[in-house]
Coordinates of C-alpha atoms and ligand atoms in Angstrom, one line a residue:
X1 CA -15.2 -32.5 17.9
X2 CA -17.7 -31.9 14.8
X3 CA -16.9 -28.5 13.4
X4 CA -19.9 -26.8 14.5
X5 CA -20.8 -24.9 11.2
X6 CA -20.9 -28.1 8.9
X7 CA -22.4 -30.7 10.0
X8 CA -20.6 -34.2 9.2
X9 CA -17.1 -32.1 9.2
X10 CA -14.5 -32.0 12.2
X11 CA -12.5 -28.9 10.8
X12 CA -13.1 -26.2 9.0
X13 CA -10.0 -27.7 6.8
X14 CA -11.8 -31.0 6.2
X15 CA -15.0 -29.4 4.9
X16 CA -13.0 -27.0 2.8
X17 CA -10.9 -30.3 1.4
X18 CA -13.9 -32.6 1.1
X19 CA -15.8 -29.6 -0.9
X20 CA -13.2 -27.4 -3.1
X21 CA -10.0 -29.4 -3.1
X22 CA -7.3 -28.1 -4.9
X23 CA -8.1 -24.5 -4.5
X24 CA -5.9 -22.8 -1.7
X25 CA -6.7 -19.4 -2.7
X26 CA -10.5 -19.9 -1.7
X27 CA -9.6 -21.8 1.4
X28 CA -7.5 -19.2 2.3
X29 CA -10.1 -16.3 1.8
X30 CA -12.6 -18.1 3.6
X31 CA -10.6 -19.3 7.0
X32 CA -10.0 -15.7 6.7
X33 CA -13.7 -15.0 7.3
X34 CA -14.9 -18.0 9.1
X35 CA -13.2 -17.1 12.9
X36 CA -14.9 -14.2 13.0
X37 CA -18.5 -15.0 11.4
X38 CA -18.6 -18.2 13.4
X39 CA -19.5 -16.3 16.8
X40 CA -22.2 -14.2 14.7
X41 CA -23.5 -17.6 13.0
X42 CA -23.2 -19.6 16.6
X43 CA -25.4 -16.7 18.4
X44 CA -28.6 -16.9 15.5
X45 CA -30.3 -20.3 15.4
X46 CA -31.9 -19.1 12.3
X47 CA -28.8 -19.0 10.7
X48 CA -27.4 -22.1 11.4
X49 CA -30.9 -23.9 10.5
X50 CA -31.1 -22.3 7.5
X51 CA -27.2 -23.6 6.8
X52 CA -26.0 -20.4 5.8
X53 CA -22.4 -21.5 6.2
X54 CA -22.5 -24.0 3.8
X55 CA -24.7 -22.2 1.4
X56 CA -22.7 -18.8 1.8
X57 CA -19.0 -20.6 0.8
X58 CA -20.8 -22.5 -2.2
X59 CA -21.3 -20.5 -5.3
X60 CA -24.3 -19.8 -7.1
X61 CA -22.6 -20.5 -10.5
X62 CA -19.3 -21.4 -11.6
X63 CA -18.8 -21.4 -15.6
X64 CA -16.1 -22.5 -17.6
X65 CA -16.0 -22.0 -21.4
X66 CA -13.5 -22.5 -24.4
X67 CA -12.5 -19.3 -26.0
X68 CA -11.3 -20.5 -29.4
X69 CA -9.5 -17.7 -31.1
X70 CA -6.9 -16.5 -34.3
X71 CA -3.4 -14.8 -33.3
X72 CA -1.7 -12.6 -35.8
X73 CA -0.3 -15.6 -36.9
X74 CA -3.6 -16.9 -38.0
X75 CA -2.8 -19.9 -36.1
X76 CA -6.0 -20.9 -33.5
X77 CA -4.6 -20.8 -30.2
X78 CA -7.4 -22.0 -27.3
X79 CA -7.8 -20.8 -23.9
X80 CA -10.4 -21.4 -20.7
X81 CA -12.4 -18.7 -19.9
X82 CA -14.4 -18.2 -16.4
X83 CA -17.9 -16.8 -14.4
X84 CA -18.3 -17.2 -10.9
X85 CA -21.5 -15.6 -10.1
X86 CA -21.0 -16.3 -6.3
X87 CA -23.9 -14.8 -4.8
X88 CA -26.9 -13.1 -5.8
X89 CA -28.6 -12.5 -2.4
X90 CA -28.3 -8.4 -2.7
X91 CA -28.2 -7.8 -6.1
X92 CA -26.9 -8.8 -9.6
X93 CA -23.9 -10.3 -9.9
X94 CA -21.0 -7.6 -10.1
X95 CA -17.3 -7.9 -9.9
X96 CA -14.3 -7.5 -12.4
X97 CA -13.0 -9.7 -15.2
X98 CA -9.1 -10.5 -15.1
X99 CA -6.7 -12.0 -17.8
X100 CA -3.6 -13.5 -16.5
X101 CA -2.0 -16.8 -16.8
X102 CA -2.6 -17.3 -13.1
X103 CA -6.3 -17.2 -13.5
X104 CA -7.8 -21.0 -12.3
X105 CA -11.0 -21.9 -10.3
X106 CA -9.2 -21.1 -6.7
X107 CA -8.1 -17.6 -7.7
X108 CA -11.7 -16.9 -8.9
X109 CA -13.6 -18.1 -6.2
X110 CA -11.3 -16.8 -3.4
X111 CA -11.9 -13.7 -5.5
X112 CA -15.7 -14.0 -6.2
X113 CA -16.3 -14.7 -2.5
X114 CA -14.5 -11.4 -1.2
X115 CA -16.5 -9.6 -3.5
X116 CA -19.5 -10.8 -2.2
X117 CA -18.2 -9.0 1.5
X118 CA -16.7 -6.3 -0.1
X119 CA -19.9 -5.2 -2.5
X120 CA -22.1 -5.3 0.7
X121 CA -19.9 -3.3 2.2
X122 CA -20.7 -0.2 -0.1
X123 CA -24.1 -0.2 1.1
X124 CA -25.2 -0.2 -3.3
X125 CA -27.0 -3.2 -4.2
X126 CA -25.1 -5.6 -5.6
X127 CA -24.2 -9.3 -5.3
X128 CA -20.7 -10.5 -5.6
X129 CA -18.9 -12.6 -8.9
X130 CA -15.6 -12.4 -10.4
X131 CA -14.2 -13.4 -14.0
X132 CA -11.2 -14.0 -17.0
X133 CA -9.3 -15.7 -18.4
X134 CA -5.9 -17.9 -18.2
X135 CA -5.2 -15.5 -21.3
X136 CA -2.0 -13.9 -21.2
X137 CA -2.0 -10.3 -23.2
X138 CA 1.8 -9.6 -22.3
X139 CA 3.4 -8.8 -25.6
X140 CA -0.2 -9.3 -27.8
X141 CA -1.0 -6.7 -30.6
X142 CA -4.1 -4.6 -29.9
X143 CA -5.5 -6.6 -33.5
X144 CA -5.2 -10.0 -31.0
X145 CA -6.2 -8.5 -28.0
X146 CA -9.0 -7.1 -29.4
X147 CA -10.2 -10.7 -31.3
X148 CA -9.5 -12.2 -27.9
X149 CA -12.5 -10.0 -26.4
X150 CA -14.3 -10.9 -29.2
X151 CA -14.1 -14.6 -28.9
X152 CA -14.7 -14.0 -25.0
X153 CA -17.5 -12.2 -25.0
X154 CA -19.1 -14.4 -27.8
X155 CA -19.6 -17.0 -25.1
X156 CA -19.4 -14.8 -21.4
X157 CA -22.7 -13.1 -23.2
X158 CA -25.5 -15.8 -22.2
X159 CA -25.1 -15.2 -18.8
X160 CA -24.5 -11.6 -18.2
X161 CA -27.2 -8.4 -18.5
X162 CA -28.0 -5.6 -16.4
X163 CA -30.0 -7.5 -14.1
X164 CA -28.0 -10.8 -13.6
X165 CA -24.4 -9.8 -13.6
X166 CA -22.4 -6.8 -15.1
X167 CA -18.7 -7.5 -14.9
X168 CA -15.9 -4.6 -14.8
X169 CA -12.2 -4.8 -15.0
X170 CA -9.4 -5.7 -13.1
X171 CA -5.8 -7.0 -14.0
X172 CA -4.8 -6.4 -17.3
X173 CA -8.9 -5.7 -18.5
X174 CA -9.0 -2.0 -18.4
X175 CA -10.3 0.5 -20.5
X176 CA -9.1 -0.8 -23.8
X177 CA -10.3 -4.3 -23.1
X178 CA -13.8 -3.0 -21.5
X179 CA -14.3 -1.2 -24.9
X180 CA -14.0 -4.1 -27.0
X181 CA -16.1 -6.1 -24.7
X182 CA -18.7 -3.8 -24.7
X183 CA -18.4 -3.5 -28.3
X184 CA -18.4 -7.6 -29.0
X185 CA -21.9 -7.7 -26.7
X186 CA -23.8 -4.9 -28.4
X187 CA -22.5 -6.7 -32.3
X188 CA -23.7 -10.0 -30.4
X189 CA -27.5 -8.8 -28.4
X190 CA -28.1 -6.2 -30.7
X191 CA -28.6 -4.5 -27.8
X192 CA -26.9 -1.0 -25.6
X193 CA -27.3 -1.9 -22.3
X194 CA -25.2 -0.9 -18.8
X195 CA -23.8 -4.7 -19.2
X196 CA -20.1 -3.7 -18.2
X197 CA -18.8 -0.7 -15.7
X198 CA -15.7 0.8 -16.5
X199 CA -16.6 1.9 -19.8
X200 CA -15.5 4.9 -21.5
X201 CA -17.3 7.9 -21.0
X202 CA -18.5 8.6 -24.3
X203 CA -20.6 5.1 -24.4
X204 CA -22.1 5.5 -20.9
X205 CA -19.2 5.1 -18.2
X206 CA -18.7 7.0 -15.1
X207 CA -16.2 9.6 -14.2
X208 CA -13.5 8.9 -11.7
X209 CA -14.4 4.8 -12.2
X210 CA -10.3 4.7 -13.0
X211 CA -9.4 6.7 -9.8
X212 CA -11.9 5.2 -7.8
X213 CA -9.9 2.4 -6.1
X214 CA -6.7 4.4 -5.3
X215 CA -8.9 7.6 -4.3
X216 CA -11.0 5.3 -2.6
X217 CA -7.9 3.6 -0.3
X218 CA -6.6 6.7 0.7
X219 CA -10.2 8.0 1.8
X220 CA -10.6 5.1 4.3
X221 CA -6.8 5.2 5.2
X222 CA -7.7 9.0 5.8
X223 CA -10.8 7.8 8.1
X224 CA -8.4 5.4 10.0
X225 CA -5.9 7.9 11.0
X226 CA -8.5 10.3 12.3
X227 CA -10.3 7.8 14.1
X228 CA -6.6 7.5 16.1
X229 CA -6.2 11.5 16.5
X230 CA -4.0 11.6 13.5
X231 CA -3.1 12.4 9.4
X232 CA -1.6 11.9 6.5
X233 CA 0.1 15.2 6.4
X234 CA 3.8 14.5 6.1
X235 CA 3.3 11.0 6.4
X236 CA 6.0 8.6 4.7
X237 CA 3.9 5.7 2.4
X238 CA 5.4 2.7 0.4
X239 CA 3.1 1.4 -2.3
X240 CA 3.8 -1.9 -4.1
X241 CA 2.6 -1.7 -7.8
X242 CA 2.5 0.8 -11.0
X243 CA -1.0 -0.2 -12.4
X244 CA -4.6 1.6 -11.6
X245 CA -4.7 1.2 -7.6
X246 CA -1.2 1.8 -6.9
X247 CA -0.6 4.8 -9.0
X248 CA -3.9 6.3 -8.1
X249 CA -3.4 5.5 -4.5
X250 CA 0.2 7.6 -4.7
X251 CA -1.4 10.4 -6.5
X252 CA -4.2 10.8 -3.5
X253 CA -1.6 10.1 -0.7
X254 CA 0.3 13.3 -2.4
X255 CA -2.2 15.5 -2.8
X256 CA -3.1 14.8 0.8
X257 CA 0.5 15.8 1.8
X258 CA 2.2 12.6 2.5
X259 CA 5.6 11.4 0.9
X260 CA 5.0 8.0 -1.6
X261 CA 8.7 6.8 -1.7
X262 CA 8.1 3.6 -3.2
X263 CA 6.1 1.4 -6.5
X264 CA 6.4 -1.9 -7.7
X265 CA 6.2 -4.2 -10.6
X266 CA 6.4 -7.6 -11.0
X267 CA 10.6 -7.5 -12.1
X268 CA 11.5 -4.9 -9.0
X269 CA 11.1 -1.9 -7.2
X270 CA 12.0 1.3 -7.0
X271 CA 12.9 3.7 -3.9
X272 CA 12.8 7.4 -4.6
X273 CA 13.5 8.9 -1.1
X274 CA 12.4 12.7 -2.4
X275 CA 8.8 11.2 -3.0
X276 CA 6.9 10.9 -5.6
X277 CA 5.2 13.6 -7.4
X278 CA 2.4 14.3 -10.0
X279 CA 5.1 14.8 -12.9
X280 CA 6.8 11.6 -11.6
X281 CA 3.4 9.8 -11.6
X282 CA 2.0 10.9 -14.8
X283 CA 5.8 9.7 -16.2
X284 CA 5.0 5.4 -14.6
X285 CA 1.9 5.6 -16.0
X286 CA 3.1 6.3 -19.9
X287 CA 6.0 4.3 -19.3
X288 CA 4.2 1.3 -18.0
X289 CA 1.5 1.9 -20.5
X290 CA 4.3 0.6 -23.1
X291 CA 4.1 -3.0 -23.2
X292 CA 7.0 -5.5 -21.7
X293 CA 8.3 -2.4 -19.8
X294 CA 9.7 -2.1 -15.9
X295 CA 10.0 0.7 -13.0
X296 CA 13.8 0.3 -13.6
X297 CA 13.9 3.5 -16.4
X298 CA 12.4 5.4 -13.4
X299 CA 16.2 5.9 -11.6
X300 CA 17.6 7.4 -14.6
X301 CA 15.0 10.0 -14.9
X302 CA 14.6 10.6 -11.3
X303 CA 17.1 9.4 -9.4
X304 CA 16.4 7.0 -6.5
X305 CA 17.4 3.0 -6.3
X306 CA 16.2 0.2 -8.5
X307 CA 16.0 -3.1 -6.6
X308 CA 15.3 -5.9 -8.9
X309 CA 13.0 -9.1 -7.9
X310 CA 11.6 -8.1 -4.5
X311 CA 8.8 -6.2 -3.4
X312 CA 9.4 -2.7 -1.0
X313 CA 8.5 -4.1 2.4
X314 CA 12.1 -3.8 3.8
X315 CA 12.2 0.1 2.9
X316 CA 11.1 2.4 6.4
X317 CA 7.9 4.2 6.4
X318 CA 4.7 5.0 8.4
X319 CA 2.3 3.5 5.8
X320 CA 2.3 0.9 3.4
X321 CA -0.4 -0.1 1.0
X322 CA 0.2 -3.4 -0.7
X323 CA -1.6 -2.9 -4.1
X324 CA 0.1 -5.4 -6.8
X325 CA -1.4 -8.7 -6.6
X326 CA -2.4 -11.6 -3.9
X327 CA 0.0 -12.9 -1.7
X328 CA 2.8 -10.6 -2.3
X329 CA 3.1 -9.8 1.2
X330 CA 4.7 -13.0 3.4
X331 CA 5.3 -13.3 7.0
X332 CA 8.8 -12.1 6.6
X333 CA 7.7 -9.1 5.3
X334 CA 5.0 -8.0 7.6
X335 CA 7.5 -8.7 10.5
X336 CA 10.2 -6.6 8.8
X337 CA 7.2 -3.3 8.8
X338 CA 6.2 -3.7 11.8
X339 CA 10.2 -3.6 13.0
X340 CA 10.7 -0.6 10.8
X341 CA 7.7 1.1 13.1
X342 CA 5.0 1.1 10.8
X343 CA 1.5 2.8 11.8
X344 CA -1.0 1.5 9.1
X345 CA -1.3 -1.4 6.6
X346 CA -3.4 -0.6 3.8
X347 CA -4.6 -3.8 1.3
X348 CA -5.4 -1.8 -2.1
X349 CA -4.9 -5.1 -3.7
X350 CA -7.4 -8.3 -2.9
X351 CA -5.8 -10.5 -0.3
X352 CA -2.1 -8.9 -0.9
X353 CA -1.1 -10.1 2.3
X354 CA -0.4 -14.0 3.2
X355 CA -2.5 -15.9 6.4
X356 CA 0.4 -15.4 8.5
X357 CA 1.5 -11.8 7.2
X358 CA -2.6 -11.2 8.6
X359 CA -1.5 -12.7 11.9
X360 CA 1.7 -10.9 12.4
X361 CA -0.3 -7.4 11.6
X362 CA -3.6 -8.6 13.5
X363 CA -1.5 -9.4 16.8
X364 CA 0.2 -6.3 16.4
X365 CA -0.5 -2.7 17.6
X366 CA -1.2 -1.5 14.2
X367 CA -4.1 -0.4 11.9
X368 CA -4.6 -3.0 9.7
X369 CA -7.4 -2.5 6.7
X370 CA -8.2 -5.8 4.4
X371 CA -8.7 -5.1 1.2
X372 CA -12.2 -6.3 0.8
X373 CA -13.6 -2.8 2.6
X374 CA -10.2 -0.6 1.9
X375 CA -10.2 -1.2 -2.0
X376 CA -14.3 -1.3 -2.0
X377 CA -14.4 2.4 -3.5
X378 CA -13.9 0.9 -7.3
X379 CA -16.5 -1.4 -7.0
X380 CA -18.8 1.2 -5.3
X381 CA -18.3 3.7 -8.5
X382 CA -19.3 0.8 -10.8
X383 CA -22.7 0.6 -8.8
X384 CA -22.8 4.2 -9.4
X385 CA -22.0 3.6 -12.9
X386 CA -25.1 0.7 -13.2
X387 CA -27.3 3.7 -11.9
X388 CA -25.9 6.4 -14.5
X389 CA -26.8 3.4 -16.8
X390 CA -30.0 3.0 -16.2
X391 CA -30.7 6.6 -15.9
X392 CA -28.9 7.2 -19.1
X393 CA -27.7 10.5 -17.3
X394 CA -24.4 10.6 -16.1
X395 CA -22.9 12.6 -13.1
X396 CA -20.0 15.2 -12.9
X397 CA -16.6 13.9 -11.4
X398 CA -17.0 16.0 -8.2
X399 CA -20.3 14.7 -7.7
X400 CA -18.9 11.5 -8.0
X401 CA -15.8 11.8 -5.8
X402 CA -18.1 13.3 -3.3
X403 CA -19.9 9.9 -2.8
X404 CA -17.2 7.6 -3.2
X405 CA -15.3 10.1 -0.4
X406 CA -19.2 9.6 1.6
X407 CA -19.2 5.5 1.1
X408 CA -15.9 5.3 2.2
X409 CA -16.1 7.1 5.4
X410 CA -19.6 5.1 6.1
X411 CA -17.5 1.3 5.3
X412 CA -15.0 2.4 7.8
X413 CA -17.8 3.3 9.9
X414 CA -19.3 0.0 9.7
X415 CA -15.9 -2.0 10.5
X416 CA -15.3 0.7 13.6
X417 CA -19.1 -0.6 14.8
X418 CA -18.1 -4.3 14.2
X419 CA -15.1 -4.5 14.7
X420 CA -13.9 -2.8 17.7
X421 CA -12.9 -4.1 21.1
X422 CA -11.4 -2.7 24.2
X423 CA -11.0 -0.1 21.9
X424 CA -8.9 -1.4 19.4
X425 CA -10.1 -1.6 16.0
X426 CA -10.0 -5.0 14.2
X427 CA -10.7 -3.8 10.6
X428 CA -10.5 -7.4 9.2
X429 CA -13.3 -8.5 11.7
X430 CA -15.4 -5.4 11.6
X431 CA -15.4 -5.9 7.6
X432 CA -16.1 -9.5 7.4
X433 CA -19.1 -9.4 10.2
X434 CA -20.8 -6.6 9.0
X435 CA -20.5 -7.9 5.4
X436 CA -21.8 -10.7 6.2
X437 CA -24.8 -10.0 8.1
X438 CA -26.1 -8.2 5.1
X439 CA -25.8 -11.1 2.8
X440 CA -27.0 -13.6 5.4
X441 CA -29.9 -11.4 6.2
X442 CA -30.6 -11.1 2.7
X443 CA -30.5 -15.1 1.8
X444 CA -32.1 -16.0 4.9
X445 CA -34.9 -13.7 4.0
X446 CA -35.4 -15.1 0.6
X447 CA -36.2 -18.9 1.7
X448 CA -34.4 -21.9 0.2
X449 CA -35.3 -23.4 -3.6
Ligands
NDP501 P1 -3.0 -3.4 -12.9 O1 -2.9 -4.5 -13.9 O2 -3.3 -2.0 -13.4 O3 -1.6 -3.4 -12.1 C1 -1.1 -4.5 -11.4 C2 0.3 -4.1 -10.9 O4 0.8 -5.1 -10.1 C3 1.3 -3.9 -12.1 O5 2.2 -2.9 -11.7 C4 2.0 -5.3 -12.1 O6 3.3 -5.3 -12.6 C5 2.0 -5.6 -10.6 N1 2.1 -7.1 -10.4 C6 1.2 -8.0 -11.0 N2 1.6 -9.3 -10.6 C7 2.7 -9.1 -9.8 C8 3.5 -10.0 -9.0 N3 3.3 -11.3 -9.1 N4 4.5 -9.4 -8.3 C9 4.7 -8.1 -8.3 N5 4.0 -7.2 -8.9 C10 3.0 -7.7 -9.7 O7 -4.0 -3.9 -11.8 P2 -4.9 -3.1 -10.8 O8 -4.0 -1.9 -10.2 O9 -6.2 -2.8 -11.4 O10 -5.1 -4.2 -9.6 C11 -4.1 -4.4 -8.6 C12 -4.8 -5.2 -7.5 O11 -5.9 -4.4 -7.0 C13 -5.4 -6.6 -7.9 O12 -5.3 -7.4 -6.8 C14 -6.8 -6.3 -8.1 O13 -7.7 -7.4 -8.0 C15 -7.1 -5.3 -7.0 N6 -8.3 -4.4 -7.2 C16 -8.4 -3.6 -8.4 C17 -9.4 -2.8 -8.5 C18 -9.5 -1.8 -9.7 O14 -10.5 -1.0 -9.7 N7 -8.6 -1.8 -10.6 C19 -10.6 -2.8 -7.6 C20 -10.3 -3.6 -6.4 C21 -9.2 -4.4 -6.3 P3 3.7 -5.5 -14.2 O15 3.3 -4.1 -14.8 O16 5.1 -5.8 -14.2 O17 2.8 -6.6 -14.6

């Protein structure tokens, strides 16, 4: 049988082989998305003459450069740095930059391609890319990190600008690296534009842009449990990860009266059965802000265990919001939560969860968010940042928090509309079909050429 959404293919695996082999990561998002558009795509003759399959799961761009650069050293050590702009159907190209030895083609396209759901999502107009480098800043002085943004940006700045594609952060690109960046592109363009979100606030970034991703997760994890009749109040949460989302997402979660018990890194984990609180917080974030440093120092200072070289999915709790990095959440692990009982699955990172950790939690009577509409409140504050931008006024964090609380409520909206049957709520589909009819909408609108 011909696979019906590519002509000439019998499986959705042999057109993904024939046209990105090699890149699991990418296959992997976009069987993720293709069961549940393919009914959407099969009902619209428009769509399927117009081939906005194929066209939707081929990027726009993909560039690859050299960044040639000096260590402290001064030896000249050389590595590849990335663009996808993936698709520019609603808007300029927007998504974050990451530097991490893992960083290949696969990663960035599986990554440029969520984006591209996950910014429609937000309702702000923007198309979706992703970016980085196979860098790795572990153990770098701030003297090479910054030369490292310097040599970056002197090539990533040909094909970015306010109105083709303004990358942000993401692992291991935050503040500090933005700032340089920024700084390399105004030395290079002569010119102070809105060509990066997550800036500091004294050169024209937004408030709450750090917070926005955590807040953002626990807004629509809010939204889900009161579309059930229920609340976080007392509510027992394991988070996976120290960095931006996870720690932001914990210091939400508390402040809405639920009991984080667990964070992450990539050498353990630690279990702290008293919960978390804001002192405990503010403490992982200046200890992880050190470099080469783990969770471990946590257990002295605060008691609790230290578990070294897994990840927190075997500890009991109502919640748990994966927010480290993709994959780190297997088929053993999702069936080990959902023995424990657990009530919600939250994805703060991008495509945390394996395929057949999705299936396990899809099959099961759980709420289950994806990350590409439950981690969409960063994104959505870097849109509000591209308006502050171009308005060169900025808005107060309340104002701020206010929205990102109002855009999150409205994406879970939109994947309650899609997504729900026999009323159950399939989060994945709701976000990936309403997603998706804004982009198609928008390309099919705008002709072929
Ligand atoms: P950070 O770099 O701030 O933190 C990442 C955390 O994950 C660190 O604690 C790190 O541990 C841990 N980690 C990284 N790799 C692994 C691994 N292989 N196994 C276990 N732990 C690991 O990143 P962010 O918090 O910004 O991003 C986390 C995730 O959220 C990513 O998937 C990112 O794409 C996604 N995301 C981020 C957004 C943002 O606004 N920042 C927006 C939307 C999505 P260690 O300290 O040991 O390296």
């Amino acid at each position: 049988m011909t696979f019906s959404l590519a002509d000439g293919y019998d499986s959705l695996e042999d057109f993904l082989d024939a046209r990105a082999p090699n890149q699991p990561e990418f296959h992997q998002a976009v069987t993720e998305v293709t069961d549940d558009i393919k009914p959407i795509i099969d009902a619209h003759p428009e769509f399927k003459s117009a081939n906005i399959f194929e066209r939707l799961v081929e990027p726009e761009q993909v560039i690859s450069f050299r960044v040639a650069w000096q260590n402290d050293a001064n030896e000249i050590e050389v590595n590849r740095g990335y663009r996808v702009q993936f698709n520019g159907a609603i808007g300029p190209f927007k998504g974050g930059l990451r530097f991490h030895p893992s960083v290949n083609t696969s990663v960035l396209k599986f990554l440029g391609f969520e984006q591209t759901f996950k910014n429609a999502l937000t309702g702000l107009p923007m198309g979706g890319g992703k970016g980085g480098s196979d860098f790795d800043p572990s153990g770098r002085s701030d003297q090479e990190i910054m030369r490292f943004c310097n040599a970056f940006m002197q090539q990533l700045y040909r094909y970015i600008g306010p109105d083709i594609d303004v990358p942000a952060g993401d692992i291991n690109v935050g503040a500090r690296e933005i700032g340089y960046l920024f700084g390399a592109y105004r030395r290079i363009t002569n010119r102070f534009q809105g060509v990066l979100t997550g800036k500091g606030q004294s050169f024209g970034g937004s408030e709450m842009r750090t917070e926005a991703t955590g807040y953002g997760l626990v807004y629509f994890l809010a939204e889900m449990l009161k579309h059930d009749s229920d609340d976080l109040d007392g509510k027992s949460v394991i988070i996976s990860g120290a960095g931006n989302v996870a720690t932001h997402a914990a210091e939400k979660a508390v402040s809405l009266g639920a009991k984080v018990i667990t964070l992450s890194d990539s050498a353990g984990f630690i279990h702290d059965p008293d919960g978390l609180t804001q002192e405990k917080i503010d403490w992982v974030r200046a200890h992880k802000a050190k470099k080469g440093t783990t969770l471990e120092a946590y257990v002295s200072k605060f008691g609790g265990d230290w578990t070294a070289g897994k990840g927190p999915w075997g500890v009991k709790a109502d919640i748990a919001a994966p927010c480290a990095t993709q994959n780190e959440l297997d088929k053993d692990s999702a069936k080990m939560l959902i023995d424990n009982g657990v009530l919600a699955v939250i994805e703060g990172a991008n495509m945390p969860s394996t395929a057949a950790a999705k299936a396990v939690f899809r099959s099961a009577d759980i709420l289950f968010a994806p990350g590409k509409a439950a981690n969409a409140g960063g994104v959505a504050v870097s849109g509000l940042e591209i308006s502050q931008d171009r308005m060169r006024r900025l808005s107060d964090a309340d104002q701020i928090d206010e929205t990102l609380e109002g855009i999150m409520t409205d994406i879970h909206a939109a994947c309650v509309e899609e997504g729900t049957r026999d009323g159950h709520v399939d989060y994945s589909k709701g976000a990936n079909i309403a997603g998706f009819r804004k982009v198609a909408d928008a390309m099919l609108s705008q002709g072929v050429g």
